[in-house]
CSV table of C-alpha atoms in Angstrom, one decimal:
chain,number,residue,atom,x,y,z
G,298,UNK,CA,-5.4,174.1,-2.2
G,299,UNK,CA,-6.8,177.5,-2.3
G,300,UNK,CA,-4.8,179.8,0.3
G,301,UNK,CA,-5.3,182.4,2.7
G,302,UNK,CA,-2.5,185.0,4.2
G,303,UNK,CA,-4.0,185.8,7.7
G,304,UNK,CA,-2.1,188.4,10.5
G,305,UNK,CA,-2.2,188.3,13.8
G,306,UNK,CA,-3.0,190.8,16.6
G,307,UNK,CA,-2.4,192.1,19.6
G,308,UNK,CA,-1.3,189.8,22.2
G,309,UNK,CA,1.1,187.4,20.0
G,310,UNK,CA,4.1,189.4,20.8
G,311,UNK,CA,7.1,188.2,22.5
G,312,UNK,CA,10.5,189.4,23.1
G,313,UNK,CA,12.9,188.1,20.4
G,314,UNK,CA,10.2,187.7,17.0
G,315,UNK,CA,11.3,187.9,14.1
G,316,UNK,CA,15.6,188.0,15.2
G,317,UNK,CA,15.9,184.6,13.5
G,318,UNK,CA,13.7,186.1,10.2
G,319,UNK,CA,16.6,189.3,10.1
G,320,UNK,CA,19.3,187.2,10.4
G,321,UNK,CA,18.3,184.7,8.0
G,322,UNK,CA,17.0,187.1,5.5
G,323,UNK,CA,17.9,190.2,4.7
G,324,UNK,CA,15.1,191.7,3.3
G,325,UNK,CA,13.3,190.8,6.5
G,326,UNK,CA,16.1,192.8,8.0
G,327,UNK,CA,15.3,195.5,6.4
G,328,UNK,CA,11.7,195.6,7.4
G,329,UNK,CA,13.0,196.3,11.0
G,330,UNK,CA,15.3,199.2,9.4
G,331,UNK,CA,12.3,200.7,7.6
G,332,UNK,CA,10.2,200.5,10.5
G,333,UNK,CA,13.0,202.3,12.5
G,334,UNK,CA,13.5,204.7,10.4
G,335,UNK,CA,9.7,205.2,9.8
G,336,UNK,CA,9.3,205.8,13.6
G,337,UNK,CA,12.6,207.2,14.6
G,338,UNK,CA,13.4,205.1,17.6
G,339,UNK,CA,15.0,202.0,17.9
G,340,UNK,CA,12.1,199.5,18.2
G,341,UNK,CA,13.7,196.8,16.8
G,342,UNK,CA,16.0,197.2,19.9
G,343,UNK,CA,12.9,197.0,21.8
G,344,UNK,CA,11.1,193.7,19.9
G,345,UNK,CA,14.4,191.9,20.2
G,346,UNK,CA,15.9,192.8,23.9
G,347,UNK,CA,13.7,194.8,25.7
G,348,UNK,CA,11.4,194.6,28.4
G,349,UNK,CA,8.0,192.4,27.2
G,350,UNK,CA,6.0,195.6,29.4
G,351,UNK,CA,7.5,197.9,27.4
G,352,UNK,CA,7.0,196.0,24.5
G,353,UNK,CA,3.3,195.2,25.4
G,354,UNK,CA,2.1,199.1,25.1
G,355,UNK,CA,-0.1,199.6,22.5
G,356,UNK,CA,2.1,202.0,20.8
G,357,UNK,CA,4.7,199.8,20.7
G,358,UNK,CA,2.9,196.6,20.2
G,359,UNK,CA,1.1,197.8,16.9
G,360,UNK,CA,4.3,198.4,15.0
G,361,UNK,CA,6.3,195.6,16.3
G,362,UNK,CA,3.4,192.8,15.1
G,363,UNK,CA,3.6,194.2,11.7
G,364,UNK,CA,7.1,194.4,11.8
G,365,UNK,CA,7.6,190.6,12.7
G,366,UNK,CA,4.7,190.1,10.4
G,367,UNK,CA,6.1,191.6,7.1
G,368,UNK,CA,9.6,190.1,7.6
G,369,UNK,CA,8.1,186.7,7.5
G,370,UNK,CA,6.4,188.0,4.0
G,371,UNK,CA,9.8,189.1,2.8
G,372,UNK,CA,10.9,185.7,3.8
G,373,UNK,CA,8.2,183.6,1.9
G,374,UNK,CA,9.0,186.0,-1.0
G,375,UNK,CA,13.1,185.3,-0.8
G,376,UNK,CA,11.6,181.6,-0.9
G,377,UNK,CA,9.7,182.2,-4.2
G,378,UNK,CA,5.9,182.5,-2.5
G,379,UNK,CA,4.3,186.3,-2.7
G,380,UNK,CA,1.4,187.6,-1.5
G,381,UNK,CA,-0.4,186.4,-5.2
G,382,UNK,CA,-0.2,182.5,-4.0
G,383,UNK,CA,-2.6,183.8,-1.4
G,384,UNK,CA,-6.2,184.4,-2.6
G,385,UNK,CA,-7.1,186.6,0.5
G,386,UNK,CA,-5.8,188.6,3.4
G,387,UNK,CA,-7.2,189.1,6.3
G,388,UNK,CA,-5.8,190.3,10.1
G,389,UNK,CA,-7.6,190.2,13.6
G,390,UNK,CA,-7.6,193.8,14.5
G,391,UNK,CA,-4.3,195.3,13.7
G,392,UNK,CA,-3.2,192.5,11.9
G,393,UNK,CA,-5.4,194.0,9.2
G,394,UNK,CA,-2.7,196.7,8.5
G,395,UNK,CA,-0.4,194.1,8.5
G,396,UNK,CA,-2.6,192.0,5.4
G,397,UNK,CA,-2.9,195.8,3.8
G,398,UNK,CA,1.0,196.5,4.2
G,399,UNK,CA,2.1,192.6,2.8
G,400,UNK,CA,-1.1,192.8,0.0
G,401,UNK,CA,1.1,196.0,-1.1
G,402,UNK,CA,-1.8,198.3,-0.4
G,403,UNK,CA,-0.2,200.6,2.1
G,404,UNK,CA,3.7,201.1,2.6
G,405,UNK,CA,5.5,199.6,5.7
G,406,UNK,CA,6.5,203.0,6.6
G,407,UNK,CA,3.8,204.7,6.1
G,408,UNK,CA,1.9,201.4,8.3
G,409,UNK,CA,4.2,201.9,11.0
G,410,UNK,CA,3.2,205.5,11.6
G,411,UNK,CA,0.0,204.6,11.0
G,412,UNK,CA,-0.3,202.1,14.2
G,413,UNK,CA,2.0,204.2,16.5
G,414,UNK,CA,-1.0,206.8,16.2
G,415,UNK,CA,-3.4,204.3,16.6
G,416,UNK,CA,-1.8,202.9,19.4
G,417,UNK,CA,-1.4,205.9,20.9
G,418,UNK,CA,-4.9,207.2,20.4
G,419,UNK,CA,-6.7,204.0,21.7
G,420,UNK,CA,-4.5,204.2,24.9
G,421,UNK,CA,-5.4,207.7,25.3
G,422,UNK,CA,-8.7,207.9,24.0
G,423,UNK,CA,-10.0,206.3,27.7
G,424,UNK,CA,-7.8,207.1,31.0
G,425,UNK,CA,-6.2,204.0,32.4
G,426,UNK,CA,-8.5,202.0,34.8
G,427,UNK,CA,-12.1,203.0,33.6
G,428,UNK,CA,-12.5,200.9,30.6
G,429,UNK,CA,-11.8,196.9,30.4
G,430,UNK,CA,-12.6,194.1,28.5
G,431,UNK,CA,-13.6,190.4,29.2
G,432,UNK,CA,-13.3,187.2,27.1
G,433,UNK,CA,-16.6,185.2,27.3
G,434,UNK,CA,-16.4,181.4,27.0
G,435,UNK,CA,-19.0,178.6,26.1
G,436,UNK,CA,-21.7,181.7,25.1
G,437,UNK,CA,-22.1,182.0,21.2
G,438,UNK,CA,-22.2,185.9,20.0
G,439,UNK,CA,-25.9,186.5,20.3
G,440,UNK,CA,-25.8,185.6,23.9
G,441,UNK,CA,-22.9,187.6,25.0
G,442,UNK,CA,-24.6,190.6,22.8
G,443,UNK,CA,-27.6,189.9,25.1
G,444,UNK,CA,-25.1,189.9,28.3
G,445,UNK,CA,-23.3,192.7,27.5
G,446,UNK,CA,-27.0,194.5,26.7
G,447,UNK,CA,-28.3,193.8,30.5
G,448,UNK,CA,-24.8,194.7,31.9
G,449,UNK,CA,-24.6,198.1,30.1
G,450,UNK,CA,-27.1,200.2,32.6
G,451,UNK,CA,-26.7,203.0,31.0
G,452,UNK,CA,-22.7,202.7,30.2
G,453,UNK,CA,-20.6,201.5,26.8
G,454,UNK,CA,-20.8,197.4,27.0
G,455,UNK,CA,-20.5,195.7,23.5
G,456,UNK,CA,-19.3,192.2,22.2
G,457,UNK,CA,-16.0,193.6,20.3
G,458,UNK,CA,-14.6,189.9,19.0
G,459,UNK,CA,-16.6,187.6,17.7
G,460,UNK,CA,-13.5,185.3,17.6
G,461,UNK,CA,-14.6,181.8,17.5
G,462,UNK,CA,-17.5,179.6,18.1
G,463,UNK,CA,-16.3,179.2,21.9
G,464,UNK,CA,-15.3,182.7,22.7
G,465,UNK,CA,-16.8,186.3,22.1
G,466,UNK,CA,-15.0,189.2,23.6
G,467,UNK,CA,-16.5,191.9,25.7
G,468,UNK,CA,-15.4,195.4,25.7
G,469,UNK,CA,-16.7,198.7,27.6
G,470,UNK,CA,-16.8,200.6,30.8
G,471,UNK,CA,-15.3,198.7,33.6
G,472,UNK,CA,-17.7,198.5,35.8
G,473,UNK,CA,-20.3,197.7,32.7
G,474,UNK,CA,-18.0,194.9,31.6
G,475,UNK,CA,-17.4,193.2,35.1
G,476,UNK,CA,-21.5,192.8,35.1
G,477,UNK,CA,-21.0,191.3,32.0
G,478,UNK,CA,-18.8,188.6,33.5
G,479,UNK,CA,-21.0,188.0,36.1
G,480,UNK,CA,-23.8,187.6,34.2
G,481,UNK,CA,-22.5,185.8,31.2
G,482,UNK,CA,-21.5,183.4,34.2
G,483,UNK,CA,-25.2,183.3,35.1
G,484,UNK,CA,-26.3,182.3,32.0
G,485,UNK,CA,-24.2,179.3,31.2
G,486,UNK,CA,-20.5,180.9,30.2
G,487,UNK,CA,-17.8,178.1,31.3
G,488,UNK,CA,-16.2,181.1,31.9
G,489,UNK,CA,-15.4,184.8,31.9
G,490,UNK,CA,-11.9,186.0,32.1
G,491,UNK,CA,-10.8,189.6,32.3
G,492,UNK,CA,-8.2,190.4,30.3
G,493,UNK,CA,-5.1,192.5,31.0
G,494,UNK,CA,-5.6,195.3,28.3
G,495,UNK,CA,-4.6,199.0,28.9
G,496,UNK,CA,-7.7,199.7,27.0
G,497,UNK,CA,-11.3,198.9,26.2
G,498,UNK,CA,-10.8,198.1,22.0
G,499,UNK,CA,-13.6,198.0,19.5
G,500,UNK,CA,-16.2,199.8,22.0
G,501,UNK,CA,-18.0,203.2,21.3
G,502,UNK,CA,-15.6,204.8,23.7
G,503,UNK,CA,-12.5,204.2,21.2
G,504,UNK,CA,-14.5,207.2,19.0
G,505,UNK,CA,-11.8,209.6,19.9
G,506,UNK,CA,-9.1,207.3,18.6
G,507,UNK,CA,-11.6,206.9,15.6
G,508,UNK,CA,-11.4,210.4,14.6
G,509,UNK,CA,-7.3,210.0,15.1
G,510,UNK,CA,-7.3,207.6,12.7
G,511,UNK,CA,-10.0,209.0,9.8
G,512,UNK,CA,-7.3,212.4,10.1
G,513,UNK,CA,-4.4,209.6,9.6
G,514,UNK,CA,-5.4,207.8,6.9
G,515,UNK,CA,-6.6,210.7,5.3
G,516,UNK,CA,-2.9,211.5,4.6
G,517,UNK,CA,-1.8,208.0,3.5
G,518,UNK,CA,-1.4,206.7,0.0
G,519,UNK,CA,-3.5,204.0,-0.3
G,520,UNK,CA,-3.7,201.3,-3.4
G,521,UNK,CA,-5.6,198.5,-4.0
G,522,UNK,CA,-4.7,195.7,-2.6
G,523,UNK,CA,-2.6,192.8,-4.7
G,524,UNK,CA,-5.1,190.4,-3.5
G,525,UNK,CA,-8.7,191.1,-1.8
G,526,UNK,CA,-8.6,191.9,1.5
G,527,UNK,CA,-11.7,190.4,3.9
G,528,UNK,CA,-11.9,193.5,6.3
G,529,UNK,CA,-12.7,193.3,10.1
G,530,UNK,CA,-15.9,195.2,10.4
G,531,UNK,CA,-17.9,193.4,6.8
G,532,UNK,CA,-16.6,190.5,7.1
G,533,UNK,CA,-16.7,190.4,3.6
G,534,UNK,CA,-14.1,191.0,0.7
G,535,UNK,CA,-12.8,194.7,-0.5
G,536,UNK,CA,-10.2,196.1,-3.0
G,537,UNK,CA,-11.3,199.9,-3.2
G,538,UNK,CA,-8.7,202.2,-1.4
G,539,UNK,CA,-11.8,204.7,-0.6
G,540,UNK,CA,-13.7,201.9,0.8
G,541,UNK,CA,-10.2,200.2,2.9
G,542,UNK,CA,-9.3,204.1,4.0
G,543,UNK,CA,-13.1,204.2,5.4
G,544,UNK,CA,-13.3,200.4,7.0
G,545,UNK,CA,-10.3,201.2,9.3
G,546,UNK,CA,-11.8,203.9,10.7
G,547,UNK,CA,-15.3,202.1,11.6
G,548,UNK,CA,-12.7,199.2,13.0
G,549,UNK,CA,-11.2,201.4,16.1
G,550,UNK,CA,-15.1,201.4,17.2
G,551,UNK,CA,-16.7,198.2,15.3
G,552,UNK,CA,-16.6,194.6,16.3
G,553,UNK,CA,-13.5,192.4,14.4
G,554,UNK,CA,-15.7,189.6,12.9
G,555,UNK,CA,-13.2,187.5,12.9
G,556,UNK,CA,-15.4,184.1,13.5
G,557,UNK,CA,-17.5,185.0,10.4
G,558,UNK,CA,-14.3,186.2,8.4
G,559,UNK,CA,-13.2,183.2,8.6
G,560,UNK,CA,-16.5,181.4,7.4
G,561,UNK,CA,-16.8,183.8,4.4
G,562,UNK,CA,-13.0,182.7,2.9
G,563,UNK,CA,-14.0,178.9,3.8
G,564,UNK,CA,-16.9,180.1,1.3
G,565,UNK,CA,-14.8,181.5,-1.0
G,566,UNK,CA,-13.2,178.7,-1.9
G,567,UNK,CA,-10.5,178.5,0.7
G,568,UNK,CA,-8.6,175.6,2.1
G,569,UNK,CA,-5.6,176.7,3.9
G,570,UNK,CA,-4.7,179.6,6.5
G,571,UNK,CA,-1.1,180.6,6.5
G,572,UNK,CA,-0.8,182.5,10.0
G,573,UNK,CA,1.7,185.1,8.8
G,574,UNK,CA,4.0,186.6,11.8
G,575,UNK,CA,4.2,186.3,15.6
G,576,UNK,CA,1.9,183.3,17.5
G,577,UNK,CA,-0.5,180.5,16.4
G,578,UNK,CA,-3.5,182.4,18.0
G,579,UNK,CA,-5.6,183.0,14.6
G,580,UNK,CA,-4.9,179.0,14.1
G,581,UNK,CA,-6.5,178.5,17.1
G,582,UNK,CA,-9.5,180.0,16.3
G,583,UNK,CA,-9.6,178.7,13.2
G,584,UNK,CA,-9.5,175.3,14.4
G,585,UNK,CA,-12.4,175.9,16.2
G,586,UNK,CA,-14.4,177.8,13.7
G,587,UNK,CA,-14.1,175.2,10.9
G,588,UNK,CA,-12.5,171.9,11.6
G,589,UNK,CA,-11.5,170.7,7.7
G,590,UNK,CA,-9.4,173.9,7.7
G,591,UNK,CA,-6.0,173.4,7.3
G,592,UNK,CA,-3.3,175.8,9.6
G,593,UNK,CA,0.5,176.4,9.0
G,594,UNK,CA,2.3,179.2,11.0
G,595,UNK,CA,4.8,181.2,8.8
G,596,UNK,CA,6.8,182.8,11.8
G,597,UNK,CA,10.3,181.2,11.5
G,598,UNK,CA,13.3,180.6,8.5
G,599,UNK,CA,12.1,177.3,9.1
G,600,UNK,CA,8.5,177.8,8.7
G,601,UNK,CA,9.2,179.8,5.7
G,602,UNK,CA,10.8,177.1,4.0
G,603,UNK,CA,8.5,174.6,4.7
G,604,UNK,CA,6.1,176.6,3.4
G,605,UNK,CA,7.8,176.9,-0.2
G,606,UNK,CA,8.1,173.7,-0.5
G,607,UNK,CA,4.5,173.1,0.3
């Protein structure tokens, strides 16, 4: 079986991920220390018994997935499986600096800070309550690009996830975006579903956070990747650290492919998604995207072990 190491996004996090990882392993333990350390609060504190609204701010959100994320790599590894056995990476949205951080790319520390910016520039880069975004259902992604075209009117309205087959993700001005629902309705969309985000992701109005970012990264030490990552806004496969440092900007503002992503690895040669971290959303979509896939969530001492012996 050829393998793929994919990371989830925002969204999969719950209160407690990952506890079981730390006290089972302790270099997934110390994934939460680094992290801590990295950001100089507590967070683990936070992933493990906080509130799941404090948890669920972008700033905090970011960090914590690729927290949970890479102490379920250091638990594959402590079970004789690195990132090698994989021969891609690939994460929806964030999860892509999760794939970067476990392809040994970027540092977790220096990841960490990376996301707490970009959480906290995506949330501010749009005042609470003027942007939204909508999940379109039953409309394939040149319909919804069509919807969100006649709901625009002048404002931001742009198909931001291309997750699946069955679902395409609208993102934009509020106003813009509940036209889009109204009209994707119109058309034939089983349905359209606004979702409870702080913040209208992957649009043209996240430019602010964009330039964040591009002033981040510009500061980071980035290597190429063990293994080729498939990156967000191509779709396709890249190992150059000018090329990564440059795609992660254009990702704040450019659609996650993730439905063609995943078509490109099937492609290449792969079998197998391993669904590294918090949730079994990506294996959702996958299931949907390409049927002969095979899934297996990695989130768990259990799962890890399982894994290994697989």
């Amino acid at each position: 079986m050829t393998i793929a190491f994919v990371f989830p996004g925002q969204g999969a996090q719950t209160i407690g991920m990952g506890k079981a990882l730390a006290d089972a392993y302790p270099a997934a333990k110390a994934v939460f220390d680094e992290v801590d350390e990295a950001l100089g609060e507590k967070l683990s504190q936070l992933i493990w018994e906080g509130e799941i609204e404090t948890l669920t701010l972008t700033q905090n959100a970011q960090p914590a997935l690729m927290a949970t994320s890479m102490a379920a790599m250091r638990a594959l590894e402590a079970e004789g499986v690195t990132v090698e056995k994989a021969s891609f990476v690939a994460g929806h949205s964030l999860g892509e600096y999760s794939a970067l951080a476990a392809a040994g790319a970027i540092s977790v520390a220096d990841t960490a800070r990376l996301l707490r910016t970009r959480g906290l520039a995506m949330q501010s880069a749009v005042p609470v309550g003027e942007g939204a975004m909508a999940a379109i259902l039953g409309l394939d992604l040149e319909a919804v690009r069509a919807v969100a075209e006649e709901a625009a009117q002048g404002e931001v309205c742009q198909a931001a996830n291309d997750n699946d087959p069955t679902q395409v993700v609208v993102s934009g001005a509020r106003a813009a975006v509940e036209r889009a629902a109204v009209i994707a309705k119109e058309k034939g969309a089983k349905r359209a579903v606004m979702l409870p985000v702080s913040a209208p992701f992957h649009c043209a109005l996240m430019q602010p956070a964009a330039d964040a970012m591009a002033e981040a990264l510009a500061g980071v030490d980035i290597k190429s990747p063990a293994v080729p990552l498939i990156a967000n806004v191509r779709a396709d496969e890249v190992t150059s650290p000018d090329e990564i440092r440059q795609l992660l900007v254009e990702q704040v503002t450019g659609s996650v492919r993730w439905r063609e992503s995943v078509q490109a690895m099937g492609a290449k040669g792969v079998t197998e998604f391993w669904e590294i971290g918090a949730g079994k959303a990506l294996s959702g979509m996958i299931r949907k995207i390409d049927r002969a896939l095979a899934c297996r969530q990695v989130g768990t001492p259990d799962d890890a072990k399982a894994a290994a012996e697989a």
